[in-house]
Tab-separated table of C-alpha atoms in Angstrom:
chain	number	residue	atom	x	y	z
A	1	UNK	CA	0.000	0.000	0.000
A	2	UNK	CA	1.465	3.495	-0.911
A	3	UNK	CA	0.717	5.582	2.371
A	4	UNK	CA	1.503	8.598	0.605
A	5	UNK	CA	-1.790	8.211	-1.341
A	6	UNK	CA	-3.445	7.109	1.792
A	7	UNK	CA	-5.512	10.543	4.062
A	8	UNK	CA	-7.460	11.182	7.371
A	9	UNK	CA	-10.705	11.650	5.523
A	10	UNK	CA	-10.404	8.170	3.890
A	11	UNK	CA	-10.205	6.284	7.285
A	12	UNK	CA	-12.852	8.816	8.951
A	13	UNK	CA	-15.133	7.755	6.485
A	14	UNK	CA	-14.195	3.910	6.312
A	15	UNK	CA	-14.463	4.307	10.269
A	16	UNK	CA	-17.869	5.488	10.002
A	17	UNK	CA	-19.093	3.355	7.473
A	18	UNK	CA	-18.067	-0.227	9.985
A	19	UNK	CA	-19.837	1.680	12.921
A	20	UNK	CA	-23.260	2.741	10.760
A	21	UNK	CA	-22.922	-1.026	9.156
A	22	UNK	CA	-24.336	0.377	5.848
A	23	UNK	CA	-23.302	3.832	3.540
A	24	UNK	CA	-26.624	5.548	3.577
A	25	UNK	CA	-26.103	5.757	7.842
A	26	UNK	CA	-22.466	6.653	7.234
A	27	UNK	CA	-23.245	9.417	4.769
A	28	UNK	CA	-25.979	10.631	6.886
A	29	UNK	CA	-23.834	10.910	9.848
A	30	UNK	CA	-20.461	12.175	8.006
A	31	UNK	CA	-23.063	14.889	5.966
A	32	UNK	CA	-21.693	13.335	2.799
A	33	UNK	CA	-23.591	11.939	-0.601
A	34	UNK	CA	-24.085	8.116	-0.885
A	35	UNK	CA	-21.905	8.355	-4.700
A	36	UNK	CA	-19.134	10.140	-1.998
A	37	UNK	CA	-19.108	7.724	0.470
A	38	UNK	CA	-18.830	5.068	-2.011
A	39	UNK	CA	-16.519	6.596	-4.215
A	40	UNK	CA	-14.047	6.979	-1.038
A	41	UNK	CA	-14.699	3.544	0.020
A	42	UNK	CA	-13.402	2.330	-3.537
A	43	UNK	CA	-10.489	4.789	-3.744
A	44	UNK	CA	-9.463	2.933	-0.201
A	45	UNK	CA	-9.696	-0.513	-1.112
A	46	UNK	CA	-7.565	0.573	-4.474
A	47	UNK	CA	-4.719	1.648	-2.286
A	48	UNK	CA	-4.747	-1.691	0.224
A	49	UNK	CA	-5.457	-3.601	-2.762
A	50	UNK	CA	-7.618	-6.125	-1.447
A	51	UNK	CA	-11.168	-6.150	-0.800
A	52	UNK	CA	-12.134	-4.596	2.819
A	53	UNK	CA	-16.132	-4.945	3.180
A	54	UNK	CA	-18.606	-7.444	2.578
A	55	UNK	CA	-22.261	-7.846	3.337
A	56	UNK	CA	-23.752	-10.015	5.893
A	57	UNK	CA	-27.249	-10.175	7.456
A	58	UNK	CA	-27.721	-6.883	5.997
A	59	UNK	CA	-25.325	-4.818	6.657
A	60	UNK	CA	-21.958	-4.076	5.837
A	61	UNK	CA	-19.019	-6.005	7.839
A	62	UNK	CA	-14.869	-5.822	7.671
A	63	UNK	CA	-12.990	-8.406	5.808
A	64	UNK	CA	-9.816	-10.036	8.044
A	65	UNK	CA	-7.757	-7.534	5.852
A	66	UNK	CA	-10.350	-5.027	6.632
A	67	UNK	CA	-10.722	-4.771	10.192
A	68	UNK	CA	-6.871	-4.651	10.346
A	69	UNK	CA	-7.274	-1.785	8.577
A	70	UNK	CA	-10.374	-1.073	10.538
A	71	UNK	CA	-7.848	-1.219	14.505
A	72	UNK	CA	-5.026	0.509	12.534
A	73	UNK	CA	-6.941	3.359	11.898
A	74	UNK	CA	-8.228	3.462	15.304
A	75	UNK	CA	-5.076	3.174	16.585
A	76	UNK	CA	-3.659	6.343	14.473
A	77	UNK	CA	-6.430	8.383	15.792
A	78	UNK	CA	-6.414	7.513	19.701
A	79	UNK	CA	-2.691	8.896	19.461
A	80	UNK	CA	-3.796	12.163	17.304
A	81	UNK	CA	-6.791	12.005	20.179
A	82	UNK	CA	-3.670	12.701	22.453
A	83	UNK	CA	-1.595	14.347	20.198
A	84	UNK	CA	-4.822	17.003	20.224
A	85	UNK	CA	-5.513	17.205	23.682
A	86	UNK	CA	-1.559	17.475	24.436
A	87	UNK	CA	-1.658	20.370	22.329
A	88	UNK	CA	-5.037	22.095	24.039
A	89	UNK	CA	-2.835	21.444	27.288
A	90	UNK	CA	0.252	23.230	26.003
A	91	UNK	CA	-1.317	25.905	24.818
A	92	UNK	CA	-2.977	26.358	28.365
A	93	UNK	CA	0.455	26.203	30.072
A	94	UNK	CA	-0.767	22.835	31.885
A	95	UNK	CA	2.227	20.476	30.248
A	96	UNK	CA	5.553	21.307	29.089
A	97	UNK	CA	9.231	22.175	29.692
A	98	UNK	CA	10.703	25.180	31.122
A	99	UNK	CA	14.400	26.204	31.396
A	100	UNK	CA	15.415	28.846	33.848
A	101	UNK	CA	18.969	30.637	34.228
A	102	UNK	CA	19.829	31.607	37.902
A	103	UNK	CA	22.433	33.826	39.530
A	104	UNK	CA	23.583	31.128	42.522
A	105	UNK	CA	21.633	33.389	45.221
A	106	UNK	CA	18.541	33.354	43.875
A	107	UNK	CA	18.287	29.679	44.299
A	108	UNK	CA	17.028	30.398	47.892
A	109	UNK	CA	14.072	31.978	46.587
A	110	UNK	CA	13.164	30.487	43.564
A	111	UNK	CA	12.208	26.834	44.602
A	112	UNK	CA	10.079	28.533	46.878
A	113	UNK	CA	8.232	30.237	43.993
A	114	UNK	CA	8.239	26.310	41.623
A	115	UNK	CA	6.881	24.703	44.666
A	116	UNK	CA	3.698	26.626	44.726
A	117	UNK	CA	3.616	26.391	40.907
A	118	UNK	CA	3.780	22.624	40.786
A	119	UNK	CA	1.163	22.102	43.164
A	120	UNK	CA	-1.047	23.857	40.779
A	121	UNK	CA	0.282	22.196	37.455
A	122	UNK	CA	2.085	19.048	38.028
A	123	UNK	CA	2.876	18.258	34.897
A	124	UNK	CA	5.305	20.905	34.262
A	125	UNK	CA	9.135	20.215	33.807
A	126	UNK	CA	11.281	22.426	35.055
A	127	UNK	CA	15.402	22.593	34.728
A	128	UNK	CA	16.993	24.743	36.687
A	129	UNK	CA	20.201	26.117	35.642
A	130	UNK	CA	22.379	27.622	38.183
A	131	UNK	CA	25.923	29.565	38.331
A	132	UNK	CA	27.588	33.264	38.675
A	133	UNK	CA	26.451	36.162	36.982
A	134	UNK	CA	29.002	35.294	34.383
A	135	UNK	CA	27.296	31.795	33.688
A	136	UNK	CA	24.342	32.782	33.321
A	137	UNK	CA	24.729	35.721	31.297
A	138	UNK	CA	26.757	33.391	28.838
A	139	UNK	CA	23.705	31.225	28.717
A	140	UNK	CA	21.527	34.493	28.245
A	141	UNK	CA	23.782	35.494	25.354
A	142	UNK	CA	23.402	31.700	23.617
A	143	UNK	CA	19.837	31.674	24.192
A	144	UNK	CA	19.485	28.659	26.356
A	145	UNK	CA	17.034	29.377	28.688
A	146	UNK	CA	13.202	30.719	29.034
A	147	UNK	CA	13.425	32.536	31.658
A	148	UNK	CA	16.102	34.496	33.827
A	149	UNK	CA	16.711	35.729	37.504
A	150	UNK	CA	19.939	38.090	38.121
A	151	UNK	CA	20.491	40.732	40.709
A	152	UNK	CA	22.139	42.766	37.794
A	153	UNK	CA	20.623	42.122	34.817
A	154	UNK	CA	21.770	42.370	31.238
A	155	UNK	CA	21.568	45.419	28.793
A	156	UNK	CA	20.403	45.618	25.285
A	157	UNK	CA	17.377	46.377	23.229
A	158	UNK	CA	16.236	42.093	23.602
A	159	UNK	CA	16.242	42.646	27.199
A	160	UNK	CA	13.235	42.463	28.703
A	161	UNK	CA	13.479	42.470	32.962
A	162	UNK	CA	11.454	43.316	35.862
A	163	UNK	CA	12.379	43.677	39.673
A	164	UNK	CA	10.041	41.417	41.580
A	165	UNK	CA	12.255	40.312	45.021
A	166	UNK	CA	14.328	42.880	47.010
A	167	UNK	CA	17.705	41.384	47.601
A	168	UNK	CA	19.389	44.016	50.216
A	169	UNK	CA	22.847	43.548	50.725
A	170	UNK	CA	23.828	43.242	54.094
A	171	UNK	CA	27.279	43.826	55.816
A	172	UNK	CA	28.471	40.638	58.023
A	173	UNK	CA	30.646	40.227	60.917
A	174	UNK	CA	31.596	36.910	63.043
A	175	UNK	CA	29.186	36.937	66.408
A	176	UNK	CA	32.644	37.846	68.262
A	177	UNK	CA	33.460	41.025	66.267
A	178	UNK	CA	34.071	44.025	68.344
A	179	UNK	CA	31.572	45.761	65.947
A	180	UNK	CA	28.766	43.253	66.929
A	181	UNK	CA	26.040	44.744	68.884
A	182	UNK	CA	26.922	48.369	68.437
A	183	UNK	CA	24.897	51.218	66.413
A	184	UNK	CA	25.284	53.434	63.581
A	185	UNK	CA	28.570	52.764	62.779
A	186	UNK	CA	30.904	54.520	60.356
A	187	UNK	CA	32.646	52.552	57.461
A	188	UNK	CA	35.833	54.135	58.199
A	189	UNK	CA	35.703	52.328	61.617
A	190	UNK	CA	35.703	48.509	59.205
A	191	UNK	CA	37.651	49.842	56.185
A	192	UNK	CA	41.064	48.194	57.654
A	193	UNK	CA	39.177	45.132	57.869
A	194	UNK	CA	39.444	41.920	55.592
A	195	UNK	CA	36.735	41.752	53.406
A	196	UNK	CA	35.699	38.685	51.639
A	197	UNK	CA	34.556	39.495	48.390
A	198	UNK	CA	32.961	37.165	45.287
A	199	UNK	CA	34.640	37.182	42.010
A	200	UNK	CA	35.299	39.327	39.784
A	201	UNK	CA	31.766	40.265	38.052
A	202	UNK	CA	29.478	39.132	40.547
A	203	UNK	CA	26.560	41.082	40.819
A	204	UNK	CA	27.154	41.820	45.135
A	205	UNK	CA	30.703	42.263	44.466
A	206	UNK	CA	29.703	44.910	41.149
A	207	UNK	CA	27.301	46.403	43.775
A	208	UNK	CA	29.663	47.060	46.724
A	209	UNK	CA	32.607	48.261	44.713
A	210	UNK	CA	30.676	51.218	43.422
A	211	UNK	CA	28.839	51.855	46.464
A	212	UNK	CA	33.280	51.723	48.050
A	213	UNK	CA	33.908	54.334	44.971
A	214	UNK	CA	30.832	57.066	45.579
A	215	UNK	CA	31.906	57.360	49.258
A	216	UNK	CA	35.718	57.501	48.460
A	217	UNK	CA	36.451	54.334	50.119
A	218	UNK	CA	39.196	51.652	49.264
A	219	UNK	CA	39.590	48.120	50.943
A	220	UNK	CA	43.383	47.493	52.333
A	221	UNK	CA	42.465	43.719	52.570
A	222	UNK	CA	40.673	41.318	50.831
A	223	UNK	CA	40.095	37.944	49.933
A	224	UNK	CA	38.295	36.136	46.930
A	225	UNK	CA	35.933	33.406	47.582
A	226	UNK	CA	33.139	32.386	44.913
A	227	UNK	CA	30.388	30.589	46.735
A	228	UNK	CA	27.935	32.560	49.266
A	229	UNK	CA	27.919	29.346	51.381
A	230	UNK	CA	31.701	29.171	51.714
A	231	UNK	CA	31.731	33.258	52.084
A	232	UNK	CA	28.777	33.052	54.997
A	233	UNK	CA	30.947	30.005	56.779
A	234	UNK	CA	33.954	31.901	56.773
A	235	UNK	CA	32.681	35.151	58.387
A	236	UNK	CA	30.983	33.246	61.028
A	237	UNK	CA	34.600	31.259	61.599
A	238	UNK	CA	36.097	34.904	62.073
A	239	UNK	CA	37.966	35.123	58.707
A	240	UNK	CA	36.624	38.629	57.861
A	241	UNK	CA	34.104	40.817	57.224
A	242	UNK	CA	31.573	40.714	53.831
A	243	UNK	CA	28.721	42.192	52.021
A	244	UNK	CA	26.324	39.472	50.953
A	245	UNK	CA	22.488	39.228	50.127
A	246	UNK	CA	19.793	38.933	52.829
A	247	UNK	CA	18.161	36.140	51.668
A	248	UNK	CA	21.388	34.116	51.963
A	249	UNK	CA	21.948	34.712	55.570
A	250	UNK	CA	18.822	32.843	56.367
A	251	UNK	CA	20.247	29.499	55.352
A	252	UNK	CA	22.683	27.113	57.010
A	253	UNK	CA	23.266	26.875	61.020
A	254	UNK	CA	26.173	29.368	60.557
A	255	UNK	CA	25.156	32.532	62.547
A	256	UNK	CA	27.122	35.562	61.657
A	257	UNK	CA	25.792	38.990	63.123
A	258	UNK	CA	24.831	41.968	60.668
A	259	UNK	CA	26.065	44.966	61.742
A	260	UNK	CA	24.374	48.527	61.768
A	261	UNK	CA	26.398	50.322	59.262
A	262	UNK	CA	25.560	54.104	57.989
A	263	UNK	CA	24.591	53.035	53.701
A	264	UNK	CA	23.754	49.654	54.575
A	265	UNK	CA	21.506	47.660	53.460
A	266	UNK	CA	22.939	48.152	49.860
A	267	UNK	CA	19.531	48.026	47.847
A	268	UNK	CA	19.383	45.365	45.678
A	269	UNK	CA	16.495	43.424	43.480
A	270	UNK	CA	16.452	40.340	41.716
A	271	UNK	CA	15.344	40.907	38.521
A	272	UNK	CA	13.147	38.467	36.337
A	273	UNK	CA	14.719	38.522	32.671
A	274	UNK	CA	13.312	37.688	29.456
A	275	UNK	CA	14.529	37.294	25.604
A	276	UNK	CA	12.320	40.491	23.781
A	277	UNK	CA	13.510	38.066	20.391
A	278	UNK	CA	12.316	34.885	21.029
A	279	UNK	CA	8.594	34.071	21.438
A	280	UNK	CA	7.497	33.120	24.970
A	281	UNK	CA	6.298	29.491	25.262
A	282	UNK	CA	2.898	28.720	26.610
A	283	UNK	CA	4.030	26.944	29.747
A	284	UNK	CA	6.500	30.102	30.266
A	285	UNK	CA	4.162	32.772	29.614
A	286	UNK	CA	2.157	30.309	32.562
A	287	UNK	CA	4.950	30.680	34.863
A	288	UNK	CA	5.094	34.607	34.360
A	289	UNK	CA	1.168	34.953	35.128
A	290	UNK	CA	1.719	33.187	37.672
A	291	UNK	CA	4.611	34.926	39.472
A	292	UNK	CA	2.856	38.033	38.709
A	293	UNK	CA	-0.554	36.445	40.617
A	294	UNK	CA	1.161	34.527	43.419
A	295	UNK	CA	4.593	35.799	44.342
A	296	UNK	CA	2.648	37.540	47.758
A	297	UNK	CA	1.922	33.932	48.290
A	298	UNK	CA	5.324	31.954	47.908
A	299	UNK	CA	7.934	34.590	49.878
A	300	UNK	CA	7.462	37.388	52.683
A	301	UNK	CA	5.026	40.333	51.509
A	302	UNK	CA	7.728	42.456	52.107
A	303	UNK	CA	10.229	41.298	49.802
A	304	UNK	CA	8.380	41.744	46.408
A	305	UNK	CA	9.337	44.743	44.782
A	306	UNK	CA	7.162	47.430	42.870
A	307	UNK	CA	8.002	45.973	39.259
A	308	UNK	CA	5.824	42.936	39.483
A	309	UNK	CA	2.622	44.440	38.383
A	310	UNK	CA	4.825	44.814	34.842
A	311	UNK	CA	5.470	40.675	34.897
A	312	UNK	CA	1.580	40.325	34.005
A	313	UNK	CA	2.125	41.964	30.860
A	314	UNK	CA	4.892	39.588	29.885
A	315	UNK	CA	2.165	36.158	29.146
A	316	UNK	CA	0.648	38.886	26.316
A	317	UNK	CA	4.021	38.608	24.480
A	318	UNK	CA	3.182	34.713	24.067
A	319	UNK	CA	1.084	34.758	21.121
């Protein structure tokens, strides 16, 4: 049998013609002419090349060959069944894939935020993608991702990025410090410190130099270390002093004291990036609507920032 020759509307209309048992039912039911129905019939049994019908106590019944044909074609359409309803679903945002690029701090916040999502559609993928600003903005560049959360996002005309979590940069001292406990302090009284800083393009780091260059200040003594963990660890062990987001003090047993500095909290946001030149998928442009609905719901009131209300305007894109 060519299959090239062979359509839908043939095995619709053979389908219908087995269930009715005779072509003047089928016809009636498929809003056809009797010559049509026949004439489709006969094109069909052409292509298998062997006779699929034949009449018995009335009405029209498959031959072996022809209910073969008869479960193939039933077969073909139960998947295209799914195939359709698969495709209602994705265009709904209840099934799919999503990719997301984050900066390493924002992990605290955003399985918070896919948590609440997956209760409501559990049949959502999600990969997660995590690294430094650097990482991520490579992947950002190669267009690997859906969606994107940095605390300093990237420029250009395809950027498209809203703040929707504060992510205030706090200054960090070992429990033991002398500065511990103690008000209103001047950053002249730390600047001999050691600092432990993140490398070289991180977004805190980026943040806290330029805050060090308005007010005329420059660090004697410093150390690199690239992982917040690692950075929060060592202040608490007494290694130094740092300047690290909020959100990541609240994780791990490690207990190091924030102290009341004149500037600080550095403000900060995390910022939820998109590609303006690449269509947002369905399941995505779910994700978005439903940040912009439900963030209240997944972290403190108090840490959502004014931009969200411009998320919701994002899904709009998707079409």
């Amino acid at each position: 049998m060519n299959l090239r020759h062979l359509s839908f509307r043939l095995l619709q209309v053979y389908q219908e013609v087995i269930r009715q048992g005779s072509i003047t039912a089928a016809a009636r039911e498929l809003h056809l002419t009797q010559p049509t129905v026949s004439m489709q019939l006969k094109k069909l049994s052409e292509l298998v090349g062997e006779p699929l019908l034949e009449t018995r106590d009335g009405r029209l019944k498959p031959t072996d060959i022809g209910r073969e044909l008869y479960q193939a074609s039933a077969d073909v359409f139960t998947r295209f069944n799914d195939f359709n309803t698969l495709l209602a679903e994705s265009r709904e945002g209840w099934v799919g894939h999503i990719n997301i690029g984050l900066v390493t701090t924002a992990k605290y916040v955003m399985p918070r935020i896919l948590g609440a999502f997956y209760r409501q559609f559990p049949r959502v993928e999600v990969t997660l993608n995590i690294g430094n600003r650097a990482h991520v903005l490579n992947r950002f560049e190669q267009q690997k991702d859906d969606l994107y959360l940095f605390s300093h996002p990237p420029s250009g005309e395809q950027v498209r990025a809203a703040r929707i979590i504060q992510n205030p940069l706090q200054l960090i001292a070992p429990s033991s410090h002398w500065a511990a406990g103690q008000s209103q302090l001047d950053f002249s009284q730390l600047s001999t410190e050691r600092f432990l800083i993140r490398e070289p393009g991180s977004a805190s780091r980026m943040m806290f130099e330029s805050w060090l260059s308005r007010q005329g200040y420059e660090l004697s003594r410093t150390m690199q270390i690239e992982s917040n963990e690692a950075i929060r660890l060592s202040v608490a062990s007494g290694l130094g002093l740092s300047v690290i987001s909020g959100h990541t003090l609240q994780e791990g047993k490690e207990r190091p004291v924030v102290l009341d500095v004149e500037g600080f909290p550095l403000k900060s946001h995390w910022y939820l990036v998109s590609r303006r030149d690449l269509r947002m998928s369905y399941v995505t442009a779910q994700l978005v609507t439903f940040i912009a609905e439900h963030l209240t719901e997944c972290i403190e009131a108090d840490w959502v920032a004014e931009d969200l209300s411009k998320v919701r305007e994002w899904s709009s894109h998707s079409s």
